[in-house]
Amino acid sequence: MQIALTFSGGGFRASAFALGTLSLLDRITFEDGTLLDQVSVLSTVSGGTITGARFALGKKRNEPFEKIFSSLYDFMSNSRLITEALEHLAKDDGWRNGRVRNLITSFSDIYDQELFKGAKFGELMQDNPDYGLKHISFNSTDFDNGLQFRFQWSEKILHPSEGEPERGIIGNMFLRVPFEVAKEIRLADIMAASSCFPGGFEPINFPNDFVFSDGQRLNFPDPEKYPVGLMDGGIVDNQGIEPVLLAENRMKKNRSISSSENVIDLIMVCEVASPYMDGFKASQQNKSGWWKKLTPKSTGIINIFLWLISLTGIVFGFLYDFKITLMVSTMIFTFNNFVWLIYWVIGKAMRGSGIPDEFLKPLGKLLRLKFFIYQNLLMNRFNSVLMLTMNVFLKHVRRLNYRALYNDKTWINRRIMSAIYELRSNEKTIESKVNKGMLPAELMPSGLIKQNSDLAASMGTTLWFTKEELERDKMLDVIISCGQYNACWNLLEYIHLLKRDNNNTNPTHNKLIACENQLMALWEKFQAEPQGMVLKKF
């Protein structure tokens, strides 16, 4: 069976949810192995790349899944990323060859020390007939062209078109990284590029900020295009769907099938972002505080008055040797001049900004507005821009990515979305489906699962767990278990739908349907003990 997995962005929340998904698939017996052995395509973004890259490396090294799981569990529960990254940033060593000394490059070094242990992308680029993953893509965003920048490797295309790379493009259509260079890239640097989210980090420059062996020659076509800034892959595709669709096209070429048929039997999108958003709430005018009732014009007048008094005090203190008067007056005088400097800088910036005079002249009337009005103007603009970038844009891109998958009829009965929010207590979709007879009552989640899902979905997008989250809330276990039972529930729902409608399926799907009893037995145990399978098998 050909299964494609995508792991969305979302910090450690995404990493833990993805780890839960993998561990559930590893527990489902399928033919001579497990359902996890059927995963042949992997696409990851941001926090999902932590789990995806370590899983791909472990698979290549033929490590048992228990070792991969332990490595990731220990990393997320024991690492002190912020502390260690800041300590490393303060050191003078490790920043040679023009490498920029900043937070994201420091994080990259910590990833390398604690998780990847010096492993390079080239280790994943070696052909191995026993290696189940035939197509992998760790995704970031190119800040020169606004496109996805993929660190990917695919099975060889037997008959590529003219000019088509036989393995898929590493980079994108504008920036193509030669295989000889790509194989020397640290997985830690790929991880950093994929999870370099705006606001929290600065861009990581490729190749300048990446660590290569001393004396390594980097030969690029069109070297004038580099360096290029890379940031979080979630900016353009937080679900990692597009690389799977591209892998599907490459797989078709090697199998000589029609364009209306698909090679991939099932795409499973693992998602920790929510489709919901809180509406914009305008800030209210708050007049409390004496300073809020002042205006720039009135503060200018007050400043002139204080400037004259302080200047008089300086002269008086100097002539009569009143040191306290001289000191206080000097401080006030300095502060007054600083205020005038701010006014001057703002005025000069506006005059030099290219704003037409017809617009600048009326701005003088703003000097009569009270400061509480300015506070309201600034807060509403700040909040709306923040909502635009962090919610509206990302939600719109999310819809477009899912549309490419769900509006394509060739993917009917071959797609699953497993989302962290699906089984929360306030979600009514499942209850509605059960009431309408679309799902069996056994798939209604228990109160314990709903409670666990509420807590899992509440975690913010960070690349760490706080001490309170780990010890008090057991957040790592909460989210891993959420990934497990969400994957179990979605597979059961999928099987239920396949039994009602087998359109666009093949005999392989019947083998998956045969897993229903295994999945149902696990689901019943999850219902009673949601976290029961995090560190052990039932």
PDB file of C-alpha atoms in Angstrom, residues 4-270:
ATOM      1  CA  ALA A   4       1.596   9.564   2.057  1.00  0.00           C
ATOM      2  CA  LEU A   5       1.965  11.441   5.352  1.00  0.00           C
ATOM      3  CA  THR A   6       2.155  15.189   5.810  1.00  0.00           C
ATOM      4  CA  PHE A   7       3.051  16.837   9.119  1.00  0.00           C
ATOM      5  CA  SER A   8       1.950  20.450   9.511  1.00  0.00           C
ATOM      6  CA  GLY A   9       3.749  23.270  11.249  1.00  0.00           C
ATOM      7  CA  GLY A  10       2.956  24.287  14.800  1.00  0.00           C
ATOM      8  CA  GLY A  11       6.109  24.018  16.938  1.00  0.00           C
ATOM      9  CA  PHE A  12       6.421  21.219  19.482  1.00  0.00           C
ATOM     10  CA  ARG A  13       2.635  20.824  19.330  1.00  0.00           C
ATOM     11  CA  ALA A  14       3.042  19.658  15.733  1.00  0.00           C
ATOM     12  CA  SER A  15       6.105  17.513  16.555  1.00  0.00           C
ATOM     13  CA  ALA A  16       4.332  15.645  19.359  1.00  0.00           C
ATOM     14  CA  PHE A  17       1.100  15.198  17.378  1.00  0.00           C
ATOM     15  CA  ALA A  18       3.086  13.777  14.433  1.00  0.00           C
ATOM     16  CA  LEU A  19       4.948  11.425  16.782  1.00  0.00           C
ATOM     17  CA  GLY A  20       1.612  10.180  18.100  1.00  0.00           C
ATOM     18  CA  THR A  21       0.425   9.523  14.551  1.00  0.00           C
ATOM     19  CA  LEU A  22       3.555   7.513  13.720  1.00  0.00           C
ATOM     20  CA  SER A  23       3.299   5.459  16.896  1.00  0.00           C
ATOM     21  CA  LEU A  24      -0.349   4.570  16.152  1.00  0.00           C
ATOM     22  CA  LEU A  25       0.510   3.424  12.624  1.00  0.00           C
ATOM     23  CA  ASP A  26       3.360   1.347  14.057  1.00  0.00           C
ATOM     24  CA  ARG A  27       0.877  -0.536  16.241  1.00  0.00           C
ATOM     25  CA  ILE A  28      -1.413  -1.647  13.403  1.00  0.00           C
ATOM     26  CA  THR A  29      -0.385  -5.003  11.928  1.00  0.00           C
ATOM     27  CA  PHE A  30      -0.517  -4.945   8.130  1.00  0.00           C
ATOM     28  CA  GLU A  31       0.600  -7.917   6.004  1.00  0.00           C
ATOM     29  CA  ASP A  32       4.109  -8.872   7.200  1.00  0.00           C
ATOM     30  CA  GLY A  33       4.769  -5.613   9.009  1.00  0.00           C
ATOM     31  CA  THR A  34       2.869  -2.595  10.249  1.00  0.00           C
ATOM     32  CA  LEU A  35       0.835   0.147   8.645  1.00  0.00           C
ATOM     33  CA  LEU A  36       3.793   2.464   9.251  1.00  0.00           C
ATOM     34  CA  ASP A  37       5.853   0.312   6.879  1.00  0.00           C
ATOM     35  CA  GLN A  38       3.450   1.272   4.085  1.00  0.00           C
ATOM     36  CA  VAL A  39       4.388   4.980   4.275  1.00  0.00           C
ATOM     37  CA  SER A  40       6.268   5.785   1.072  1.00  0.00           C
ATOM     38  CA  VAL A  41       5.819   9.583   0.841  1.00  0.00           C
ATOM     39  CA  LEU A  42       6.599  12.100   3.593  1.00  0.00           C
ATOM     40  CA  SER A  43       6.197  15.885   3.499  1.00  0.00           C
ATOM     41  CA  THR A  44       6.831  18.030   6.575  1.00  0.00           C
ATOM     42  CA  VAL A  45       6.695  21.675   7.605  1.00  0.00           C
ATOM     43  CA  SER A  46       8.186  23.588  10.523  1.00  0.00           C
ATOM     44  CA  GLY A  47       7.604  21.745  13.821  1.00  0.00           C
ATOM     45  CA  GLY A  48       6.461  18.695  11.864  1.00  0.00           C
ATOM     46  CA  THR A  49       9.942  18.517  10.330  1.00  0.00           C
ATOM     47  CA  ILE A  50      11.467  17.746  13.737  1.00  0.00           C
ATOM     48  CA  THR A  51       9.588  14.456  13.861  1.00  0.00           C
ATOM     49  CA  GLY A  52       9.640  13.854  10.102  1.00  0.00           C
ATOM     50  CA  ALA A  53      13.395  14.322   9.667  1.00  0.00           C
ATOM     51  CA  ARG A  54      14.287  12.157  12.660  1.00  0.00           C
ATOM     52  CA  PHE A  55      11.844   9.456  11.485  1.00  0.00           C
ATOM     53  CA  ALA A  56      13.286   9.485   7.954  1.00  0.00           C
ATOM     54  CA  LEU A  57      16.825   9.242   9.338  1.00  0.00           C
ATOM     55  CA  GLY A  58      15.881   6.366  11.631  1.00  0.00           C
ATOM     56  CA  LYS A  59      14.192   4.507   8.770  1.00  0.00           C
ATOM     57  CA  LYS A  60      17.287   4.944   6.603  1.00  0.00           C
ATOM     58  CA  ARG A  61      19.441   3.540   9.410  1.00  0.00           C
ATOM     59  CA  ASN A  62      17.009   0.638   9.880  1.00  0.00           C
ATOM     60  CA  GLU A  63      16.412   1.629  13.507  1.00  0.00           C
ATOM     61  CA  PRO A  64      13.442   0.070  15.312  1.00  0.00           C
ATOM     62  CA  PHE A  65      10.605   2.533  15.767  1.00  0.00           C
ATOM     63  CA  GLU A  66      10.992   2.341  19.549  1.00  0.00           C
ATOM     64  CA  LYS A  67      14.437   3.945  19.212  1.00  0.00           C
ATOM     65  CA  ILE A  68      13.107   6.721  16.960  1.00  0.00           C
ATOM     66  CA  PHE A  69      10.253   7.347  19.395  1.00  0.00           C
ATOM     67  CA  SER A  70      12.587   7.476  22.420  1.00  0.00           C
ATOM     68  CA  SER A  71      14.971   9.860  20.657  1.00  0.00           C
ATOM     69  CA  LEU A  72      12.186  12.333  19.882  1.00  0.00           C
ATOM     70  CA  TYR A  73      10.449  11.913  23.241  1.00  0.00           C
ATOM     71  CA  ASP A  74      13.690  12.581  25.124  1.00  0.00           C
ATOM     72  CA  PHE A  75      14.518  15.558  22.917  1.00  0.00           C
ATOM     73  CA  MET A  76      11.153  17.241  23.453  1.00  0.00           C
ATOM     74  CA  SER A  77      10.990  16.489  27.171  1.00  0.00           C
ATOM     75  CA  ASN A  78      14.599  17.170  28.209  1.00  0.00           C
ATOM     76  CA  SER A  79      16.019  19.792  25.856  1.00  0.00           C
ATOM     77  CA  ARG A  80      16.293  23.392  27.052  1.00  0.00           C
ATOM     78  CA  LEU A  81      16.384  24.915  23.591  1.00  0.00           C
ATOM     79  CA  ILE A  82      16.072  28.580  24.536  1.00  0.00           C
ATOM     80  CA  THR A  83      18.627  28.396  27.361  1.00  0.00           C
ATOM     81  CA  GLU A  84      21.116  26.349  25.381  1.00  0.00           C
ATOM     82  CA  ALA A  85      20.688  28.437  22.226  1.00  0.00           C
ATOM     83  CA  LEU A  86      21.303  31.681  24.111  1.00  0.00           C
ATOM     84  CA  GLU A  87      24.322  30.214  25.890  1.00  0.00           C
ATOM     85  CA  HIS A  88      25.724  29.051  22.554  1.00  0.00           C
ATOM     86  CA  LEU A  89      25.002  32.454  21.025  1.00  0.00           C
ATOM     87  CA  ALA A  90      27.087  34.109  23.740  1.00  0.00           C
ATOM     88  CA  LYS A  91      30.124  31.951  22.957  1.00  0.00           C
ATOM     89  CA  ASP A  92      32.725  33.083  20.440  1.00  0.00           C
ATOM     90  CA  ASP A  93      33.438  29.722  18.846  1.00  0.00           C
ATOM     91  CA  GLY A  94      31.370  28.113  16.088  1.00  0.00           C
ATOM     92  CA  TRP A  95      30.836  31.265  14.034  1.00  0.00           C
ATOM     93  CA  ARG A  96      33.591  31.115  11.461  1.00  0.00           C
ATOM     94  CA  ASN A  97      33.448  31.388   7.663  1.00  0.00           C
ATOM     95  CA  GLY A  98      31.159  34.422   7.741  1.00  0.00           C
ATOM     96  CA  ARG A  99      28.300  32.579   9.427  1.00  0.00           C
ATOM     97  CA  VAL A 100      25.877  35.070  10.942  1.00  0.00           C
ATOM     98  CA  ARG A 101      25.678  34.916  14.716  1.00  0.00           C
ATOM     99  CA  ASN A 102      21.965  34.963  15.479  1.00  0.00           C
ATOM    100  CA  LEU A 103      19.210  32.988  17.184  1.00  0.00           C
ATOM    101  CA  ILE A 104      18.204  30.681  14.319  1.00  0.00           C
ATOM    102  CA  THR A 105      21.783  29.569  13.583  1.00  0.00           C
ATOM    103  CA  SER A 106      22.283  28.971  17.292  1.00  0.00           C
ATOM    104  CA  PHE A 107      19.115  26.852  17.377  1.00  0.00           C
ATOM    105  CA  SER A 108      20.443  24.898  14.399  1.00  0.00           C
ATOM    106  CA  ASP A 109      23.607  23.973  16.276  1.00  0.00           C
ATOM    107  CA  ILE A 110      21.566  22.783  19.263  1.00  0.00           C
ATOM    108  CA  TYR A 111      19.368  20.654  16.956  1.00  0.00           C
ATOM    109  CA  ASP A 112      22.543  19.108  15.594  1.00  0.00           C
ATOM    110  CA  GLN A 113      24.033  18.400  19.025  1.00  0.00           C
ATOM    111  CA  GLU A 114      20.916  16.986  20.667  1.00  0.00           C
ATOM    112  CA  LEU A 115      18.858  15.338  17.931  1.00  0.00           C
ATOM    113  CA  PHE A 116      20.667  14.762  14.655  1.00  0.00           C
ATOM    114  CA  LYS A 117      24.232  14.201  15.931  1.00  0.00           C
ATOM    115  CA  GLY A 118      25.916  15.544  12.787  1.00  0.00           C
ATOM    116  CA  ALA A 119      23.700  13.661  10.307  1.00  0.00           C
ATOM    117  CA  LYS A 120      23.590  15.110   6.798  1.00  0.00           C
ATOM    118  CA  PHE A 121      20.935  15.125   4.107  1.00  0.00           C
ATOM    119  CA  GLY A 122      23.190  12.952   1.960  1.00  0.00           C
ATOM    120  CA  GLU A 123      22.465  10.008   4.242  1.00  0.00           C
ATOM    121  CA  LEU A 124      18.856  10.147   3.031  1.00  0.00           C
ATOM    122  CA  MET A 125      19.926  10.509  -0.608  1.00  0.00           C
ATOM    123  CA  GLN A 126      21.370   6.996  -0.885  1.00  0.00           C
ATOM    124  CA  ASP A 127      19.279   4.509  -2.841  1.00  0.00           C
ATOM    125  CA  ASN A 128      18.203   1.508  -0.833  1.00  0.00           C
ATOM    126  CA  PRO A 129      15.544  -0.892  -2.154  1.00  0.00           C
ATOM    127  CA  ASP A 130      14.551  -1.773   1.431  1.00  0.00           C
ATOM    128  CA  TYR A 131      14.028   1.861   2.410  1.00  0.00           C
ATOM    129  CA  GLY A 132      10.268   2.373   2.454  1.00  0.00           C
ATOM    130  CA  LEU A 133      10.313   6.162   2.032  1.00  0.00           C
ATOM    131  CA  LYS A 134      10.592   6.803  -1.702  1.00  0.00           C
ATOM    132  CA  HIS A 135       9.745  10.505  -1.613  1.00  0.00           C
ATOM    133  CA  ILE A 136      10.635  12.923   1.198  1.00  0.00           C
ATOM    134  CA  SER A 137      10.324  16.695   1.314  1.00  0.00           C
ATOM    135  CA  PHE A 138      11.262  19.007   4.199  1.00  0.00           C
ATOM    136  CA  ASN A 139       9.811  22.390   3.322  1.00  0.00           C
ATOM    137  CA  SER A 140      10.807  26.007   3.917  1.00  0.00           C
ATOM    138  CA  THR A 141      10.027  29.319   2.166  1.00  0.00           C
ATOM    139  CA  ASP A 142      12.304  31.223  -0.192  1.00  0.00           C
ATOM    140  CA  PHE A 143      12.244  34.932   0.718  1.00  0.00           C
ATOM    141  CA  ASP A 144      13.565  36.005  -2.685  1.00  0.00           C
ATOM    142  CA  ASN A 145      10.709  34.605  -4.749  1.00  0.00           C
ATOM    143  CA  GLY A 146       7.956  33.873  -2.226  1.00  0.00           C
ATOM    144  CA  LEU A 147       7.941  30.167  -3.136  1.00  0.00           C
ATOM    145  CA  GLN A 148       8.346  26.908  -1.301  1.00  0.00           C
ATOM    146  CA  PHE A 149      11.992  25.845  -0.986  1.00  0.00           C
ATOM    147  CA  ARG A 150      12.092  22.042  -0.752  1.00  0.00           C
ATOM    148  CA  PHE A 151      14.840  19.854   0.623  1.00  0.00           C
ATOM    149  CA  GLN A 152      13.531  16.773  -1.137  1.00  0.00           C
ATOM    150  CA  TRP A 153      14.679  13.426  -2.488  1.00  0.00           C
ATOM    151  CA  SER A 154      12.694  11.038  -4.663  1.00  0.00           C
ATOM    152  CA  GLU A 155      12.978   7.705  -6.346  1.00  0.00           C
ATOM    153  CA  LYS A 156      14.657   8.057  -9.706  1.00  0.00           C
ATOM    154  CA  ILE A 157      12.405   8.992 -12.625  1.00  0.00           C
ATOM    155  CA  LEU A 158      13.116   6.406 -15.301  1.00  0.00           C
ATOM    156  CA  HIS A 159      12.155   8.563 -18.263  1.00  0.00           C
ATOM    157  CA  PRO A 160      12.320  12.243 -17.257  1.00  0.00           C
ATOM    158  CA  SER A 161      11.192  14.951 -19.650  1.00  0.00           C
ATOM    159  CA  GLU A 162      13.782  17.204 -21.257  1.00  0.00           C
ATOM    160  CA  GLY A 163      15.323  19.436 -18.573  1.00  0.00           C
ATOM    161  CA  GLU A 164      13.460  17.650 -15.758  1.00  0.00           C
ATOM    162  CA  PRO A 165      15.588  16.565 -12.774  1.00  0.00           C
ATOM    163  CA  GLU A 166      15.412  12.818 -12.393  1.00  0.00           C
ATOM    164  CA  ARG A 167      14.952  13.146  -8.617  1.00  0.00           C
ATOM    165  CA  GLY A 168      12.802  16.240  -8.273  1.00  0.00           C
ATOM    166  CA  ILE A 169      14.132  19.738  -7.641  1.00  0.00           C
ATOM    167  CA  ILE A 170      16.008  20.543  -4.446  1.00  0.00           C
ATOM    168  CA  GLY A 171      15.119  24.192  -3.908  1.00  0.00           C
ATOM    169  CA  ASN A 172      12.568  25.492  -6.399  1.00  0.00           C
ATOM    170  CA  MET A 173      12.210  26.524 -10.046  1.00  0.00           C
ATOM    171  CA  PHE A 174      14.361  29.644  -9.540  1.00  0.00           C
ATOM    172  CA  LEU A 175      16.957  28.262  -7.137  1.00  0.00           C
ATOM    173  CA  ARG A 176      18.128  24.727  -7.806  1.00  0.00           C
ATOM    174  CA  VAL A 177      20.596  23.210  -5.360  1.00  0.00           C
ATOM    175  CA  PRO A 178      22.961  20.666  -6.974  1.00  0.00           C
ATOM    176  CA  PHE A 179      22.859  17.186  -5.464  1.00  0.00           C
ATOM    177  CA  GLU A 180      26.576  17.415  -4.643  1.00  0.00           C
ATOM    178  CA  VAL A 181      25.879  20.416  -2.413  1.00  0.00           C
ATOM    179  CA  ALA A 182      22.608  19.086  -0.969  1.00  0.00           C
ATOM    180  CA  LYS A 183      24.180  15.880   0.316  1.00  0.00           C
ATOM    181  CA  GLU A 184      26.545  17.937   2.515  1.00  0.00           C
ATOM    182  CA  ILE A 185      23.745  19.905   4.230  1.00  0.00           C
ATOM    183  CA  ARG A 186      23.181  19.129   7.905  1.00  0.00           C
ATOM    184  CA  LEU A 187      19.690  17.890   8.758  1.00  0.00           C
ATOM    185  CA  ALA A 188      19.835  20.365  11.647  1.00  0.00           C
ATOM    186  CA  ASP A 189      20.160  23.289   9.200  1.00  0.00           C
ATOM    187  CA  ILE A 190      17.230  21.953   7.158  1.00  0.00           C
ATOM    188  CA  MET A 191      15.244  21.709  10.386  1.00  0.00           C
ATOM    189  CA  ALA A 192      16.128  25.314  11.251  1.00  0.00           C
ATOM    190  CA  ALA A 193      15.133  26.586   7.801  1.00  0.00           C
ATOM    191  CA  SER A 194      11.816  24.739   7.927  1.00  0.00           C
ATOM    192  CA  SER A 195      10.887  26.008  11.427  1.00  0.00           C
ATOM    193  CA  CYS A 196      12.219  29.575  11.180  1.00  0.00           C
ATOM    194  CA  PHE A 197       8.881  31.297  11.860  1.00  0.00           C
ATOM    195  CA  PRO A 198       8.622  35.095  11.372  1.00  0.00           C
ATOM    196  CA  GLY A 199       8.743  37.210  14.496  1.00  0.00           C
ATOM    197  CA  GLY A 200      10.386  34.517  16.575  1.00  0.00           C
ATOM    198  CA  PHE A 201      13.420  34.189  14.310  1.00  0.00           C
ATOM    199  CA  GLU A 202      15.288  36.023  11.608  1.00  0.00           C
ATOM    200  CA  PRO A 203      15.730  34.383   8.164  1.00  0.00           C
ATOM    201  CA  ILE A 204      18.501  31.818   7.849  1.00  0.00           C
ATOM    202  CA  ASN A 205      20.641  32.495   4.774  1.00  0.00           C
ATOM    203  CA  PHE A 206      21.472  29.661   2.419  1.00  0.00           C
ATOM    204  CA  PRO A 207      24.257  28.663   2.043  1.00  0.00           C
ATOM    205  CA  ASN A 208      26.128  31.219   4.207  1.00  0.00           C
ATOM    206  CA  ASP A 209      24.504  30.282   7.528  1.00  0.00           C
ATOM    207  CA  PHE A 210      24.636  26.533   6.870  1.00  0.00           C
ATOM    208  CA  VAL A 211      27.547  24.509   8.250  1.00  0.00           C
ATOM    209  CA  PHE A 212      29.623  22.586   5.722  1.00  0.00           C
ATOM    210  CA  SER A 213      32.849  20.651   6.153  1.00  0.00           C
ATOM    211  CA  ASP A 214      35.960  22.815   6.290  1.00  0.00           C
ATOM    212  CA  GLY A 215      37.336  23.332   2.809  1.00  0.00           C
ATOM    213  CA  GLN A 216      34.124  22.142   1.178  1.00  0.00           C
ATOM    214  CA  ARG A 217      33.689  23.816  -2.225  1.00  0.00           C
ATOM    215  CA  LEU A 218      30.143  24.843  -3.013  1.00  0.00           C
ATOM    216  CA  ASN A 219      29.489  25.071  -6.727  1.00  0.00           C
ATOM    217  CA  PHE A 220      26.153  26.598  -7.688  1.00  0.00           C
ATOM    218  CA  PRO A 221      24.634  27.422 -11.047  1.00  0.00           C
ATOM    219  CA  ASP A 222      23.911  31.168 -11.063  1.00  0.00           C
ATOM    220  CA  PRO A 223      25.946  31.878  -7.895  1.00  0.00           C
ATOM    221  CA  GLU A 224      24.877  35.546  -8.027  1.00  0.00           C
ATOM    222  CA  LYS A 225      21.424  34.453  -6.783  1.00  0.00           C
ATOM    223  CA  TYR A 226      22.875  33.469  -3.423  1.00  0.00           C
ATOM    224  CA  PRO A 227      22.710  33.879  -0.491  1.00  0.00           C
ATOM    225  CA  VAL A 228      18.938  33.527  -0.197  1.00  0.00           C
ATOM    226  CA  GLY A 229      16.931  34.009   2.991  1.00  0.00           C
ATOM    227  CA  LEU A 230      14.855  31.008   4.051  1.00  0.00           C
ATOM    228  CA  MET A 231      12.029  31.000   6.569  1.00  0.00           C
ATOM    229  CA  ASP A 232       9.262  28.779   7.902  1.00  0.00           C
ATOM    230  CA  GLY A 233       7.653  26.499   5.294  1.00  0.00           C
ATOM    231  CA  GLY A 234       4.242  27.216   6.800  1.00  0.00           C
ATOM    232  CA  ILE A 235       4.198  30.655   5.210  1.00  0.00           C
ATOM    233  CA  VAL A 236       3.194  29.204   1.833  1.00  0.00           C
ATOM    234  CA  ASP A 237       1.971  25.673   2.693  1.00  0.00           C
ATOM    235  CA  ASN A 238       1.598  24.876   6.379  1.00  0.00           C
ATOM    236  CA  GLN A 239       0.079  21.475   5.611  1.00  0.00           C
ATOM    237  CA  GLY A 240       2.816  20.206   3.257  1.00  0.00           C
ATOM    238  CA  ILE A 241       0.256  19.056   0.663  1.00  0.00           C
ATOM    239  CA  GLU A 242       1.842  20.331  -2.562  1.00  0.00           C
ATOM    240  CA  PRO A 243       5.038  18.197  -2.350  1.00  0.00           C
ATOM    241  CA  VAL A 244       2.855  15.074  -2.068  1.00  0.00           C
ATOM    242  CA  LEU A 245       0.951  16.009  -5.216  1.00  0.00           C
ATOM    243  CA  LEU A 246       4.257  16.561  -7.020  1.00  0.00           C
ATOM    244  CA  ALA A 247       5.547  13.199  -5.774  1.00  0.00           C
ATOM    245  CA  GLU A 248       2.382  11.588  -7.115  1.00  0.00           C
ATOM    246  CA  ASN A 249       3.141  12.994 -10.575  1.00  0.00           C
ATOM    247  CA  ARG A 250       6.673  11.595 -10.476  1.00  0.00           C
ATOM    248  CA  MET A 251       5.422   8.198  -9.343  1.00  0.00           C
ATOM    249  CA  LYS A 252       2.953   8.088 -12.241  1.00  0.00           C
ATOM    250  CA  LYS A 253       5.764   8.495 -14.756  1.00  0.00           C
ATOM    251  CA  ASN A 254       7.482   5.368 -13.483  1.00  0.00           C
ATOM    252  CA  ARG A 255       4.307   3.298 -13.542  1.00  0.00           C
ATOM    253  CA  SER A 256       2.836   4.306 -16.898  1.00  0.00           C
ATOM    254  CA  ILE A 257      -0.703   4.772 -15.630  1.00  0.00           C
ATOM    255  CA  SER A 258      -3.361   7.165 -16.872  1.00  0.00           C
ATOM    256  CA  SER A 259      -3.696  10.678 -15.534  1.00  0.00           C
ATOM    257  CA  SER A 260      -7.099   9.790 -14.049  1.00  0.00           C
ATOM    258  CA  GLU A 261      -5.578   7.141 -11.748  1.00  0.00           C
ATOM    259  CA  ASN A 262      -3.487   7.707  -8.643  1.00  0.00           C
ATOM    260  CA  VAL A 263      -0.489   5.741  -7.402  1.00  0.00           C
ATOM    261  CA  ILE A 264      -0.852   6.901  -3.796  1.00  0.00           C
ATOM    262  CA  ASP A 265      -3.613   4.937  -2.098  1.00  0.00           C
ATOM    263  CA  LEU A 266      -4.049   7.255   0.874  1.00  0.00           C
ATOM    264  CA  ILE A 267      -2.896  10.752   1.842  1.00  0.00           C
ATOM    265  CA  MET A 268      -3.053  11.443   5.569  1.00  0.00           C
ATOM    266  CA  VAL A 269      -2.676  15.134   6.438  1.00  0.00           C
ATOM    267  CA  CYS A 270      -1.752  15.591  10.104  1.00  0.00           C
TER     268      CYS A 270
END
